[in-house]
Amino acid sequence: MTEATLVQAVNRALHTAMAADPEVLLLGEDIGVNGGVFRATEGLLKEFGADRVIDTPLSETGIIGTAVGMALYGLKPVAEIQFLDFIYPGFDQIVSELAKFRYRSGGQYPCHVVIRTPYGGGIKGGLYHSQSTEAYFAHTAGLKVVVPSTPADAYGLLLSAIFDPDPVIFLEPKRIYRSVSGEIPEGDHREPIGKARIVREGTDVSVFAYGAMIPPATEACQSLEGEGISAELVDLRTLSPVDSPAVIASVEKTGRAVIVHEAARFCGYGAEIAAILADKAFYSLKAPIARVTGFDTPFPYALENLYLPNAARIRQSVLDTVRAA
Amino acid sequence: MTEATLVQAVNRALHTAMAADPEVLLLGEDIGVNGGVFRATEGLLKEFGADRVIDTPLSETGIIGTAVGMALYGLKPVAEIQFLDFIYPGFDQIVSELAKFRYRSGGQYPCHVVIRTPYGGGIKGGLYHSQSTEAYFAHTAGLKVVVPSTPADAYGLLLSAIFDPDPVIFLEPKRIYRSVSGEIPEGDHREPIGKARIVREGTDVSVFAYGAMIPPATEACQSLEGEGISAELVDLRTLSPVDSPAVIASVEKTGRAVIVHEAARFCGYGAEIAAILADKAFYSLKAPIARVTGFDTPFPYALENLYLPNAARIRQSVLDTVRAA
Amino acid sequence: MLLARAFDERCLTLQRQGRIGFYVPAMGQEAAQIGCGWALDPADWLFPAYRELGLALTRGVTLDELLCQFFGNAQDRLKGRQMPNHYGYRDRNFVVGSSPIGTQIIQAVGAAMAARRRGDAIVTIPFFGDGATSSNDFHAGLNFAGVFRVPTIFFCQNNEWAISLPRSRQTAAKTLAEKGGAYGVPGEVVDGNDVHQVFRAVRTARARAIAGDGPTLIEAQVYRLGPHSTSDDPRRYRSDAELAEWKQKDPIGRLKHELLDAGAWTEEQDAALLEEVRGEVAQALARTETVGPADPTSFLDDVYATRTPALDEQRHYLEEMLKAGMVRQ
Amino acid sequence: MLLARAFDERCLTLQRQGRIGFYVPAMGQEAAQIGCGWALDPADWLFPAYRELGLALTRGVTLDELLCQFFGNAQDRLKGRQMPNHYGYRDRNFVVGSSPIGTQIIQAVGAAMAARRRGDAIVTIPFFGDGATSSNDFHAGLNFAGVFRVPTIFFCQNNEWAISLPRSRQTAAKTLAEKGGAYGVPGEVVDGNDVHQVFRAVRTARARAIAGDGPTLIEAQVYRLGPHSTSDDPRRYRSDAELAEWKQKDPIGRLKHELLDAGAWTEEQDAALLEEVRGEVAQALARTETVGPADPTSFLDDVYATRTPALDEQRHYLEEMLKAGMVRQ
Ligand SMILES: Cc1ncc(C[n+]2csc(CCOP(=O)(O)OP(=O)(O)O)c2C)c(N)n1
Ligand SMILES: Cc1ncc(C[n+]2csc(CCOP(=O)(O)OP(=O)(O)O)c2C)c(N)n1
Ligand SMILES: [Mg+2]
Ligand SMILES: [Mg+2]
């Protein structure tokens, strides 16, 4: 066990995977001598060499397409996209190729690729350094989508992602890259993909969140304790395939649900959680399903603190839900 | 009024708009002398010339980026993407540029662009000529998303889209391009964007669908009449901004909802309708909200008839919903 | 080459008869593909588009395999997932292609980097058309190849048309080969109707690549003698005169006359061979047309390495629907 | 040029002091930008990236306007929507840029087609760096420009670095200008530290474009003297020696010495000018720093031409939250 921030945990997981398996390699923009613009790959070039930590030209379709080709051949590439906002030049390679290769080939060509990318707001990044478009990827069959919220999960889930036989989009909440710090395991300790984590148990209402929304959601739940409200907080961790048994079980217990994410609401990821519950936990529901989300606008710069869900908004929504009917 | 198929209605609407306004022009692959691979632009090159019906090189980012530039300058370009499946090389121009230009410029640069593209399955097109990824676009603030299901709507909605001040993704259900035929108006008759259409009224259950799912949904609803079930069928027509008052009002009346689309279920468009209802119509709901959708796989070739929702599956789901609890 | 032509002709008929759903003929491009295929090593990795019948035959792909893919039947290696012509066989290093244009080009570069890392002395070869040179992934592929000096041969079959767009409107460059210059990748134009010239050019490029001297872009100038696909009517956009002119250069006729002139071949042999290949095609068709359909629940597999719980649930639902007769293949 | 430099320096300090959130300096690229700007007509449409301070000044964009954008305050034309440096002004034909690299390149081509259709005798000019030549939209932009022969000048400022990637690893092409050849677009290298040379090259390209002779790709060779942005530390990836070498070619020092040598300028005048521009910057800062913040509900506008009912509802919710003190700017 060592203490690490979330971004350090990412760095350690990459190190562990590369040391364990010579077929793991990294590629992306500015990941080599510069160590990544967030320093996630710091020191890895020196340790593993330029053959395994590859600085690429400025082309996301190049990065992802190259990773796909490497994976077809049998390697385990981990691609870094500098910001999720810049993934779209490579979106075709993701949805048309990466997600569908195993399927279209009748299982002949698995595509063992991880795409790591920082996502989300709260760093004064404006429209193009702040977005949370996880729903695009979660809607794409063939991809797995993982979002850690703690250093330990970042470490364990990234290791699982790197050794997972399927393509994984690994979204790193950059807002809490350095603000949360915690113990991480040593060595090849993996956290399973596809399992939610109960952050705190509760009986009155279930709050579903992930990534950088876990800290404000935790704060909101804690603050409600004083008012005698027992909120259960579920960190989804894997968005696809989602741990629906855990989601449903929680609401079967509490009868109420509040879903939190920073992405725009309309057709956002939270809609799927609501839809699952409105179908599979309908008879347990005692109140409308609430969503606390970003607004249905692009991500603003100067006013980002108004855009992002915070503890007060989450708290209010939980209160309204518990008091409903 | 003249009789037309859906694809002919598209052709007529383009003709009407181009005749009315010299700043409307078309660009895309094979739309000129070839008249489009589905013949949607047949005859327009001859009538309006190569300056206004522009065959482009094979680049979707080129087509969309060019359209954005034309719109910035003040024209009203209508871009054709040959199949929705091929839009992804231009996805960056759509989500980063087209959708955000007005916003990021503080209103200085509206982006008056229509992207027309055939979507959906049922034509033996396999993975890459069949997809329905409307959810990607509906989740993108700044875009409007329109899907007609009849020739009259195709005509009236496309005209509205072309003269709308915002970017519109206009999804054409290619499966019913020629299978449905009906009256279309003459001249500049527009159907409003943002309004759902009640295909048939009913009192027991609301069925929400759009595009090529309207014919099987209609068949399912009709067949249930015999069993004394009165199903209301709502054609959403505009997916974004959705007509939520109409959606909510229908379920306030019926108390039950079945949502139909051919896209994969997980994080599909139907999730948003379910989420809206689970929040805003919660107290009217008498049964779980059901979704009849494509499966959570890429779109298959040989087995596409098993993949696509049909009248029998919709009918069964409506029955289950009405009989629930 | 004759086998490819005969097979193409039969498949066009099959489609017209409604026995297969769609078909993309390779007619006119046989010499380019077969010349290239012969110049390669079986260990080399091929990244085809959708028009590479000749190439597939050089890899020993059988007519039966192809037809099963077109039918999407129980013996299709791809389990009925893809449209006809989008076949591939891992054991033949013939990667399964897709419809989006150009995507394989950059993938081939990644595979080449992987092969080099493994120490495998092979080359990778993406196949693509004139239209694909406008794609994002052509740009990324050539650029990465130049920067990383990978052992990749970019094999462009310029058949003068991208559906209805003529080569001259695809790009203002004089040749496609010269596009290599933008990336520090040497480019070369070859007469794609001359099987020997293609063979030599690919051989040379392969030797360079294996020696560590980097990638090559080869533009094989050919002509698409048939329609773009069975959904296409080329008479809408190109002249009979143009077609007639190129028919004169038909690579099959050309090779035949070469051999006849050299005294290495006779009209009788030619007729016999034609009959033989037609027989082969007929037999393959007879064998494969009776193969049963794909397993109806199989389309829920291979999304992931193992079915997720949600897919298990959906499979269960599908089985119910099948049992109740509510869905039909 | 001096004004740009003084402004850059002040803004770097502002960012260090936490008074603006982020900054991208143009230091070292002033001659290229200003030489280009002067060679153009005010009616020409500029499509900047994010490093075009010098260019903006040639369009009469004021320091106040720039600073209000950096502060994202109530007088920011963009209503606080974008990060610093992503400004634009429709009335100056200076299009509002974005962060994704390269997207403006193809847009400029579309605008040129539109201008031609309208009969406007103008050119469009996308500005971009060496890194952007690897982008999808560079490829599409140059290719469409060649095919449609548009009046567009592609103005590439090769400042040797794309964050930490040196030009030599961005592409194996010898120059970026020669990439034009892949598209039938003439390319030209100019010394971007020589304001006259840049001016002449752009003038010539503009005349060609207006005459209907099509697009030109200009590579202005410059050097990024500062960091990529305030988030960047260039000492991690480049040597002091390299920096020192290029500092010798600093376009401002160069012009100054040229003028001194020609007897058209004195050290005293230079010092006075420097003081003057520093004063201008200080005054602009004093005027703008006190401007109030953007209207807190304004971020819900301009998603569409009019707010949708859902956005109205969300605005109402936001107002409630503001009133209750539950959210803060
Ligand atoms: C990204 C993308 N856009 C459009 C299409 C539709 N399309 C299929 S083939 C084709 C033309 C391809 O031309 P070329 O690359 O020259 O290959 P050829 O068919 O001539 O062999 C087009 C436009 C596609 N498949 N993918
Ligand atoms: C599509 C995309 N990928 C990555 C980035 C991150 N990024 C910002 S600037 C930059 C380098 C740009 O280099 P260049 O084009 O040479 O312009 P310069 O900054 O040198 O002026 C990168 C990689 C981005 N903004 N957009
Ligand atoms: Mg072609
Ligand atoms: Mg640069």
PDB file of N, CA, C and O in Angstrom, chain A residues 22-23 52 61 65-66 69-70 72-75 92-93 97 101-106 108-109 142-143 166 280, chain C residues 45 77-79 81-82 88-90 96-98 103 106-107 110 117-118 120 137 144 299 301-302 304-305 313:
ATOM      1  N   PRO A  22       5.371  -7.379 -21.484  1.00  0.00           N
ATOM      2  CA  PRO A  22       6.079  -6.584 -22.500  1.00  0.00           C
ATOM      3  C   PRO A  22       5.199  -6.216 -23.685  1.00  0.00           C
ATOM      4  O   PRO A  22       5.601  -5.407 -24.513  1.00  0.00           O
ATOM      5  N   GLU A  23       4.012  -6.789 -23.780  1.00  0.00           N
ATOM      6  CA  GLU A  23       3.147  -6.460 -24.916  1.00  0.00           C
ATOM      7  C   GLU A  23       2.233  -5.273 -24.617  1.00  0.00           C
ATOM      8  O   GLU A  23       1.456  -4.862 -25.468  1.00  0.00           O
ATOM      9  N   ARG A  52       8.010   1.722 -26.393  1.00  0.00           N
ATOM     10  CA  ARG A  52       6.800   1.369 -25.641  1.00  0.00           C
ATOM     11  C   ARG A  52       6.059   2.591 -25.114  1.00  0.00           C
ATOM     12  O   ARG A  52       4.966   2.435 -24.547  1.00  0.00           O
ATOM     13  N   THR A  61      -7.305  10.057 -34.839  1.00  0.00           N
ATOM     14  CA  THR A  61      -7.650   8.869 -35.630  1.00  0.00           C
ATOM     15  C   THR A  61      -6.383   8.061 -35.873  1.00  0.00           C
ATOM     16  O   THR A  61      -6.422   6.827 -35.933  1.00  0.00           O
ATOM     17  N   GLY A  65      -6.440   4.409 -34.516  1.00  0.00           N
ATOM     18  CA  GLY A  65      -6.293   3.440 -35.604  1.00  0.00           C
ATOM     19  C   GLY A  65      -5.021   2.615 -35.458  1.00  0.00           C
ATOM     20  O   GLY A  65      -5.005   1.410 -35.717  1.00  0.00           O
ATOM     21  N   THR A  66      -3.956   3.252 -35.037  1.00  0.00           N
ATOM     22  CA  THR A  66      -2.706   2.534 -34.806  1.00  0.00           C
ATOM     23  C   THR A  66      -2.884   1.535 -33.662  1.00  0.00           C
ATOM     24  O   THR A  66      -2.438   0.381 -33.753  1.00  0.00           O
ATOM     25  N   GLY A  69      -4.738  -1.449 -34.902  1.00  0.00           N
ATOM     26  CA  GLY A  69      -3.858  -2.326 -35.685  1.00  0.00           C
ATOM     27  C   GLY A  69      -2.909  -3.131 -34.809  1.00  0.00           C
ATOM     28  O   GLY A  69      -2.669  -4.316 -35.045  1.00  0.00           O
ATOM     29  N   MET A  70      -2.368  -2.483 -33.797  1.00  0.00           N
ATOM     30  CA  MET A  70      -1.477  -3.191 -32.875  1.00  0.00           C
ATOM     31  C   MET A  70      -2.226  -4.302 -32.150  1.00  0.00           C
ATOM     32  O   MET A  70      -1.696  -5.400 -31.949  1.00  0.00           O
ATOM     33  N   LEU A  72      -4.920  -5.883 -33.163  1.00  0.00           N
ATOM     34  CA  LEU A  72      -5.236  -6.974 -34.085  1.00  0.00           C
ATOM     35  C   LEU A  72      -4.057  -7.932 -34.149  1.00  0.00           C
ATOM     36  O   LEU A  72      -4.215  -9.148 -34.217  1.00  0.00           O
ATOM     37  N   TYR A  73      -2.886  -7.353 -34.121  1.00  0.00           N
ATOM     38  CA  TYR A  73      -1.680  -8.175 -34.227  1.00  0.00           C
ATOM     39  C   TYR A  73      -1.389  -8.919 -32.934  1.00  0.00           C
ATOM     40  O   TYR A  73      -0.632  -9.886 -32.918  1.00  0.00           O
ATOM     41  N   GLY A  74      -1.969  -8.449 -31.842  1.00  0.00           N
ATOM     42  CA  GLY A  74      -1.824  -9.197 -30.595  1.00  0.00           C
ATOM     43  C   GLY A  74      -1.262  -8.427 -29.414  1.00  0.00           C
ATOM     44  O   GLY A  74      -1.210  -8.954 -28.307  1.00  0.00           O
ATOM     45  N   LEU A  75      -0.826  -7.185 -29.646  1.00  0.00           N
ATOM     46  CA  LEU A  75      -0.311  -6.402 -28.518  1.00  0.00           C
ATOM     47  C   LEU A  75      -1.464  -5.831 -27.683  1.00  0.00           C
ATOM     48  O   LEU A  75      -2.632  -6.003 -28.019  1.00  0.00           O
ATOM     49  N   ASP A  92     -14.629   7.727 -35.510  1.00  0.00           N
ATOM     50  CA  ASP A  92     -14.928   6.679 -36.491  1.00  0.00           C
ATOM     51  C   ASP A  92     -14.160   5.407 -36.165  1.00  0.00           C
ATOM     52  O   ASP A  92     -14.721   4.304 -36.203  1.00  0.00           O
ATOM     53  N   GLN A  93     -12.892   5.548 -35.843  1.00  0.00           N
ATOM     54  CA  GLN A  93     -12.110   4.354 -35.478  1.00  0.00           C
ATOM     55  C   GLN A  93     -12.696   3.685 -34.226  1.00  0.00           C
ATOM     56  O   GLN A  93     -12.626   2.465 -34.089  1.00  0.00           O
ATOM     57  N   GLU A  97     -14.781   0.695 -35.836  1.00  0.00           N
ATOM     58  CA  GLU A  97     -13.726  -0.305 -35.897  1.00  0.00           C
ATOM     59  C   GLU A  97     -13.507  -0.985 -34.542  1.00  0.00           C
ATOM     60  O   GLU A  97     -13.799  -2.156 -34.372  1.00  0.00           O
ATOM     61  N   PHE A 101     -14.936  -4.850 -34.192  1.00  0.00           N
ATOM     62  CA  PHE A 101     -14.019  -5.779 -34.854  1.00  0.00           C
ATOM     63  C   PHE A 101     -14.287  -7.223 -34.450  1.00  0.00           C
ATOM     64  O   PHE A 101     -14.359  -8.118 -35.292  1.00  0.00           O
ATOM     65  N   ARG A 102     -14.404  -7.456 -33.173  1.00  0.00           N
ATOM     66  CA  ARG A 102     -14.666  -8.823 -32.728  1.00  0.00           C
ATOM     67  C   ARG A 102     -15.965  -9.330 -33.353  1.00  0.00           C
ATOM     68  O   ARG A 102     -16.022 -10.442 -33.886  1.00  0.00           O
ATOM     69  N   TYR A 103     -16.963  -8.484 -33.309  1.00  0.00           N
ATOM     70  CA  TYR A 103     -18.286  -8.887 -33.769  1.00  0.00           C
ATOM     71  C   TYR A 103     -18.286  -9.177 -35.266  1.00  0.00           C
ATOM     72  O   TYR A 103     -18.720 -10.235 -35.712  1.00  0.00           O
ATOM     73  N   ARG A 104     -17.793  -8.238 -36.028  1.00  0.00           N
ATOM     74  CA  ARG A 104     -17.901  -8.376 -37.479  1.00  0.00           C
ATOM     75  C   ARG A 104     -17.066  -9.527 -38.008  1.00  0.00           C
ATOM     76  O   ARG A 104     -17.321 -10.043 -39.096  1.00  0.00           O
ATOM     77  N   SER A 105     -16.060  -9.907 -37.244  1.00  0.00           N
ATOM     78  CA  SER A 105     -15.191 -10.981 -37.713  1.00  0.00           C
ATOM     79  C   SER A 105     -15.633 -12.340 -37.156  1.00  0.00           C
ATOM     80  O   SER A 105     -14.908 -13.314 -37.281  1.00  0.00           O
ATOM     81  N   GLY A 106     -16.800 -12.370 -36.552  1.00  0.00           N
ATOM     82  CA  GLY A 106     -17.270 -13.634 -35.989  1.00  0.00           C
ATOM     83  C   GLY A 106     -16.360 -14.122 -34.873  1.00  0.00           C
ATOM     84  O   GLY A 106     -16.212 -15.329 -34.670  1.00  0.00           O
ATOM     85  N   GLN A 108     -13.067 -13.631 -34.727  1.00  0.00           N
ATOM     86  CA  GLN A 108     -11.680 -13.878 -35.136  1.00  0.00           C
ATOM     87  C   GLN A 108     -10.700 -12.812 -34.649  1.00  0.00           C
ATOM     88  O   GLN A 108      -9.545 -13.103 -34.398  1.00  0.00           O
ATOM     89  N   TYR A 109     -11.176 -11.569 -34.591  1.00  0.00           N
ATOM     90  CA  TYR A 109     -10.277 -10.469 -34.238  1.00  0.00           C
ATOM     91  C   TYR A 109     -10.766  -9.696 -33.021  1.00  0.00           C
ATOM     92  O   TYR A 109     -11.472  -8.700 -33.156  1.00  0.00           O
ATOM     93  N   GLY A 142     -20.134  -3.085 -27.724  1.00  0.00           N
ATOM     94  CA  GLY A 142     -18.782  -3.567 -28.015  1.00  0.00           C
ATOM     95  C   GLY A 142     -17.724  -2.852 -27.195  1.00  0.00           C
ATOM     96  O   GLY A 142     -16.617  -3.354 -27.059  1.00  0.00           O
ATOM     97  N   LEU A 143     -18.069  -1.683 -26.659  1.00  0.00           N
ATOM     98  CA  LEU A 143     -17.129  -0.968 -25.796  1.00  0.00           C
ATOM     99  C   LEU A 143     -17.497  -1.203 -24.335  1.00  0.00           C
ATOM    100  O   LEU A 143     -18.663  -1.332 -23.993  1.00  0.00           O
ATOM    101  N   ASP A 166     -11.565  -7.048 -24.036  1.00  0.00           N
ATOM    102  CA  ASP A 166     -12.398  -6.165 -24.849  1.00  0.00           C
ATOM    103  C   ASP A 166     -11.901  -4.730 -24.789  1.00  0.00           C
ATOM    104  O   ASP A 166     -11.201  -4.348 -23.863  1.00  0.00           O
ATOM    105  N   LYS A 280     -37.504  -2.059 -14.206  1.00  0.00           N
ATOM    106  CA  LYS A 280     -37.209  -3.212 -13.367  1.00  0.00           C
ATOM    107  C   LYS A 280     -37.450  -2.998 -11.870  1.00  0.00           C
ATOM    108  O   LYS A 280     -37.421  -3.961 -11.111  1.00  0.00           O
TER     109      LYS A 280
ATOM    110  N   TRP C  45       0.597  -9.385 -43.605  1.00  0.00           N
ATOM    111  CA  TRP C  45      -0.798  -9.117 -43.216  1.00  0.00           C
ATOM    112  C   TRP C  45      -1.487  -8.217 -44.231  1.00  0.00           C
ATOM    113  O   TRP C  45      -1.054  -7.094 -44.478  1.00  0.00           O
ATOM    114  N   ARG C  77     -17.651 -17.981 -41.743  1.00  0.00           N
ATOM    115  CA  ARG C  77     -16.708 -17.745 -40.661  1.00  0.00           C
ATOM    116  C   ARG C  77     -17.104 -16.500 -39.849  1.00  0.00           C
ATOM    117  O   ARG C  77     -16.782 -16.384 -38.683  1.00  0.00           O
ATOM    118  N   LEU C  78     -17.800 -15.570 -40.508  1.00  0.00           N
ATOM    119  CA  LEU C  78     -18.192 -14.331 -39.821  1.00  0.00           C
ATOM    120  C   LEU C  78     -19.564 -14.449 -39.176  1.00  0.00           C
ATOM    121  O   LEU C  78     -20.115 -13.454 -38.694  1.00  0.00           O
ATOM    122  N   LYS C  79     -20.151 -15.645 -39.213  1.00  0.00           N
ATOM    123  CA  LYS C  79     -21.447 -15.886 -38.568  1.00  0.00           C
ATOM    124  C   LYS C  79     -22.563 -14.978 -39.080  1.00  0.00           C
ATOM    125  O   LYS C  79     -23.406 -14.520 -38.302  1.00  0.00           O
ATOM    126  N   ARG C  81     -22.575 -11.966 -40.015  1.00  0.00           N
ATOM    127  CA  ARG C  81     -22.634 -10.612 -39.466  1.00  0.00           C
ATOM    128  C   ARG C  81     -22.498  -9.531 -40.517  1.00  0.00           C
ATOM    129  O   ARG C  81     -22.954  -8.420 -40.336  1.00  0.00           O
ATOM    130  N   GLN C  82     -21.768  -9.836 -41.599  1.00  0.00           N
ATOM    131  CA  GLN C  82     -21.435  -8.767 -42.550  1.00  0.00           C
ATOM    132  C   GLN C  82     -22.067  -8.963 -43.920  1.00  0.00           C
ATOM    133  O   GLN C  82     -22.385 -10.061 -44.333  1.00  0.00           O
ATOM    134  N   GLY C  88     -13.047 -12.172 -44.304  1.00  0.00           N
ATOM    135  CA  GLY C  88     -11.681 -12.154 -43.796  1.00  0.00           C
ATOM    136  C   GLY C  88     -11.405 -13.432 -43.042  1.00  0.00           C
ATOM    137  O   GLY C  88     -12.344 -14.088 -42.555  1.00  0.00           O
ATOM    138  N   TYR C  89     -10.122 -13.785 -42.963  1.00  0.00           N
ATOM    139  CA  TYR C  89      -9.743 -15.086 -42.417  1.00  0.00           C
ATOM    140  C   TYR C  89      -8.453 -14.922 -41.650  1.00  0.00           C
ATOM    141  O   TYR C  89      -7.396 -14.725 -42.243  1.00  0.00           O
ATOM    142  N   ARG C  90      -8.558 -15.013 -40.368  1.00  0.00           N
ATOM    143  CA  ARG C  90      -7.377 -14.778 -39.546  1.00  0.00           C
ATOM    144  C   ARG C  90      -6.242 -15.741 -39.913  1.00  0.00           C
ATOM    145  O   ARG C  90      -5.077 -15.343 -39.956  1.00  0.00           O
ATOM    146  N   VAL C  96     -10.432  -8.965 -41.539  1.00  0.00           N
ATOM    147  CA  VAL C  96     -11.835  -8.720 -41.887  1.00  0.00           C
ATOM    148  C   VAL C  96     -12.074  -7.221 -42.058  1.00  0.00           C
ATOM    149  O   VAL C  96     -11.934  -6.457 -41.106  1.00  0.00           O
ATOM    150  N   GLY C  97     -12.432  -6.823 -43.251  1.00  0.00           N
ATOM    151  CA  GLY C  97     -12.622  -5.414 -43.552  1.00  0.00           C
ATOM    152  C   GLY C  97     -13.976  -4.890 -43.110  1.00  0.00           C
ATOM    153  O   GLY C  97     -14.782  -5.590 -42.498  1.00  0.00           O
ATOM    154  N   SER C  98     -14.189  -3.617 -43.420  1.00  0.00           N
ATOM    155  CA  SER C  98     -15.448  -2.974 -43.048  1.00  0.00           C
ATOM    156  C   SER C  98     -15.871  -2.079 -44.191  1.00  0.00           C
ATOM    157  O   SER C  98     -15.134  -1.884 -45.154  1.00  0.00           O
ATOM    158  N   THR C 103     -10.502   3.196 -43.254  1.00  0.00           N
ATOM    159  CA  THR C 103     -10.126   2.895 -41.862  1.00  0.00           C
ATOM    160  C   THR C 103      -8.994   1.876 -41.746  1.00  0.00           C
ATOM    161  O   THR C 103      -8.235   1.906 -40.777  1.00  0.00           O
ATOM    162  N   ILE C 106      -4.721   3.123 -41.634  1.00  0.00           N
ATOM    163  CA  ILE C 106      -3.945   3.397 -40.432  1.00  0.00           C
ATOM    164  C   ILE C 106      -3.806   2.135 -39.570  1.00  0.00           C
ATOM    165  O   ILE C 106      -2.786   1.940 -38.898  1.00  0.00           O
ATOM    166  N   GLN C 107      -4.782   1.268 -39.605  1.00  0.00           N
ATOM    167  CA  GLN C 107      -4.667   0.017 -38.838  1.00  0.00           C
ATOM    168  C   GLN C 107      -3.471  -0.806 -39.310  1.00  0.00           C
ATOM    169  O   GLN C 107      -2.763  -1.422 -38.501  1.00  0.00           O
ATOM    170  N   GLY C 110      -0.429   0.364 -37.626  1.00  0.00           N
ATOM    171  CA  GLY C 110      -0.324  -0.147 -36.252  1.00  0.00           C
ATOM    172  C   GLY C 110       0.133  -1.588 -36.235  1.00  0.00           C
ATOM    173  O   GLY C 110       0.995  -1.984 -35.430  1.00  0.00           O
ATOM    174  N   ARG C 117       7.798  -4.780 -33.406  1.00  0.00           N
ATOM    175  CA  ARG C 117       8.075  -4.965 -31.976  1.00  0.00           C
ATOM    176  C   ARG C 117       8.235  -6.446 -31.629  1.00  0.00           C
ATOM    177  O   ARG C 117       9.076  -6.824 -30.815  1.00  0.00           O
ATOM    178  N   ARG C 118       7.450  -7.284 -32.279  1.00  0.00           N
ATOM    179  CA  ARG C 118       7.560  -8.724 -32.052  1.00  0.00           C
ATOM    180  C   ARG C 118       8.792  -9.322 -32.732  1.00  0.00           C
ATOM    181  O   ARG C 118       9.109 -10.494 -32.537  1.00  0.00           O
ATOM    182  N   ASP C 120       8.937  -9.786 -36.027  1.00  0.00           N
ATOM    183  CA  ASP C 120       8.492 -10.565 -37.193  1.00  0.00           C
ATOM    184  C   ASP C 120       8.864  -9.818 -38.474  1.00  0.00           C
ATOM    185  O   ASP C 120       8.494  -8.651 -38.640  1.00  0.00           O
ATOM    186  N   ASP C 137      -8.156   8.602 -42.696  1.00  0.00           N
ATOM    187  CA  ASP C 137      -7.208   7.576 -42.292  1.00  0.00           C
ATOM    188  C   ASP C 137      -6.122   7.307 -43.321  1.00  0.00           C
ATOM    189  O   ASP C 137      -5.089   6.714 -43.013  1.00  0.00           O
ATOM    190  N   PHE C 144       1.762   8.689 -40.259  1.00  0.00           N
ATOM    191  CA  PHE C 144       2.380   7.851 -39.219  1.00  0.00           C
ATOM    192  C   PHE C 144       3.435   6.931 -39.836  1.00  0.00           C
ATOM    193  O   PHE C 144       4.491   6.697 -39.254  1.00  0.00           O
ATOM    194  N   PHE C 299     -26.411 -13.931 -33.191  1.00  0.00           N
ATOM    195  CA  PHE C 299     -26.038 -12.525 -33.375  1.00  0.00           C
ATOM    196  C   PHE C 299     -25.842 -11.796 -32.044  1.00  0.00           C
ATOM    197  O   PHE C 299     -25.421 -10.639 -32.021  1.00  0.00           O
ATOM    198  N   ASP C 301     -23.736 -12.992 -29.852  1.00  0.00           N
ATOM    199  CA  ASP C 301     -22.387 -13.345 -29.409  1.00  0.00           C
ATOM    200  C   ASP C 301     -21.338 -12.406 -30.007  1.00  0.00           C
ATOM    201  O   ASP C 301     -21.605 -11.686 -30.959  1.00  0.00           O
ATOM    202  N   ASP C 302     -20.135 -12.478 -29.416  1.00  0.00           N
ATOM    203  CA  ASP C 302     -18.971 -11.750 -29.952  1.00  0.00           C
ATOM    204  C   ASP C 302     -19.087 -10.234 -29.842  1.00  0.00           C
ATOM    205  O   ASP C 302     -18.317  -9.507 -30.467  1.00  0.00           O
ATOM    206  N   TYR C 304     -18.808  -8.954 -26.873  1.00  0.00           N
ATOM    207  CA  TYR C 304     -17.667  -8.982 -25.954  1.00  0.00           C
ATOM    208  C   TYR C 304     -17.137 -10.420 -25.945  1.00  0.00           C
ATOM    209  O   TYR C 304     -17.764 -11.321 -26.513  1.00  0.00           O
ATOM    210  N   ALA C 305     -16.034 -10.605 -25.277  1.00  0.00           N
ATOM    211  CA  ALA C 305     -15.457 -11.948 -25.196  1.00  0.00           C
ATOM    212  C   ALA C 305     -16.456 -12.931 -24.582  1.00  0.00           C
ATOM    213  O   ALA C 305     -16.557 -14.077 -25.006  1.00  0.00           O
ATOM    214  N   GLU C 313     -29.827 -11.849 -20.848  1.00  0.00           N
ATOM    215  CA  GLU C 313     -31.246 -11.588 -20.671  1.00  0.00           C
ATOM    216  C   GLU C 313     -31.913 -11.378 -22.031  1.00  0.00           C
ATOM    217  O   GLU C 313     -33.010 -11.885 -22.285  1.00  0.00           O
TER     218      GLU C 313
END
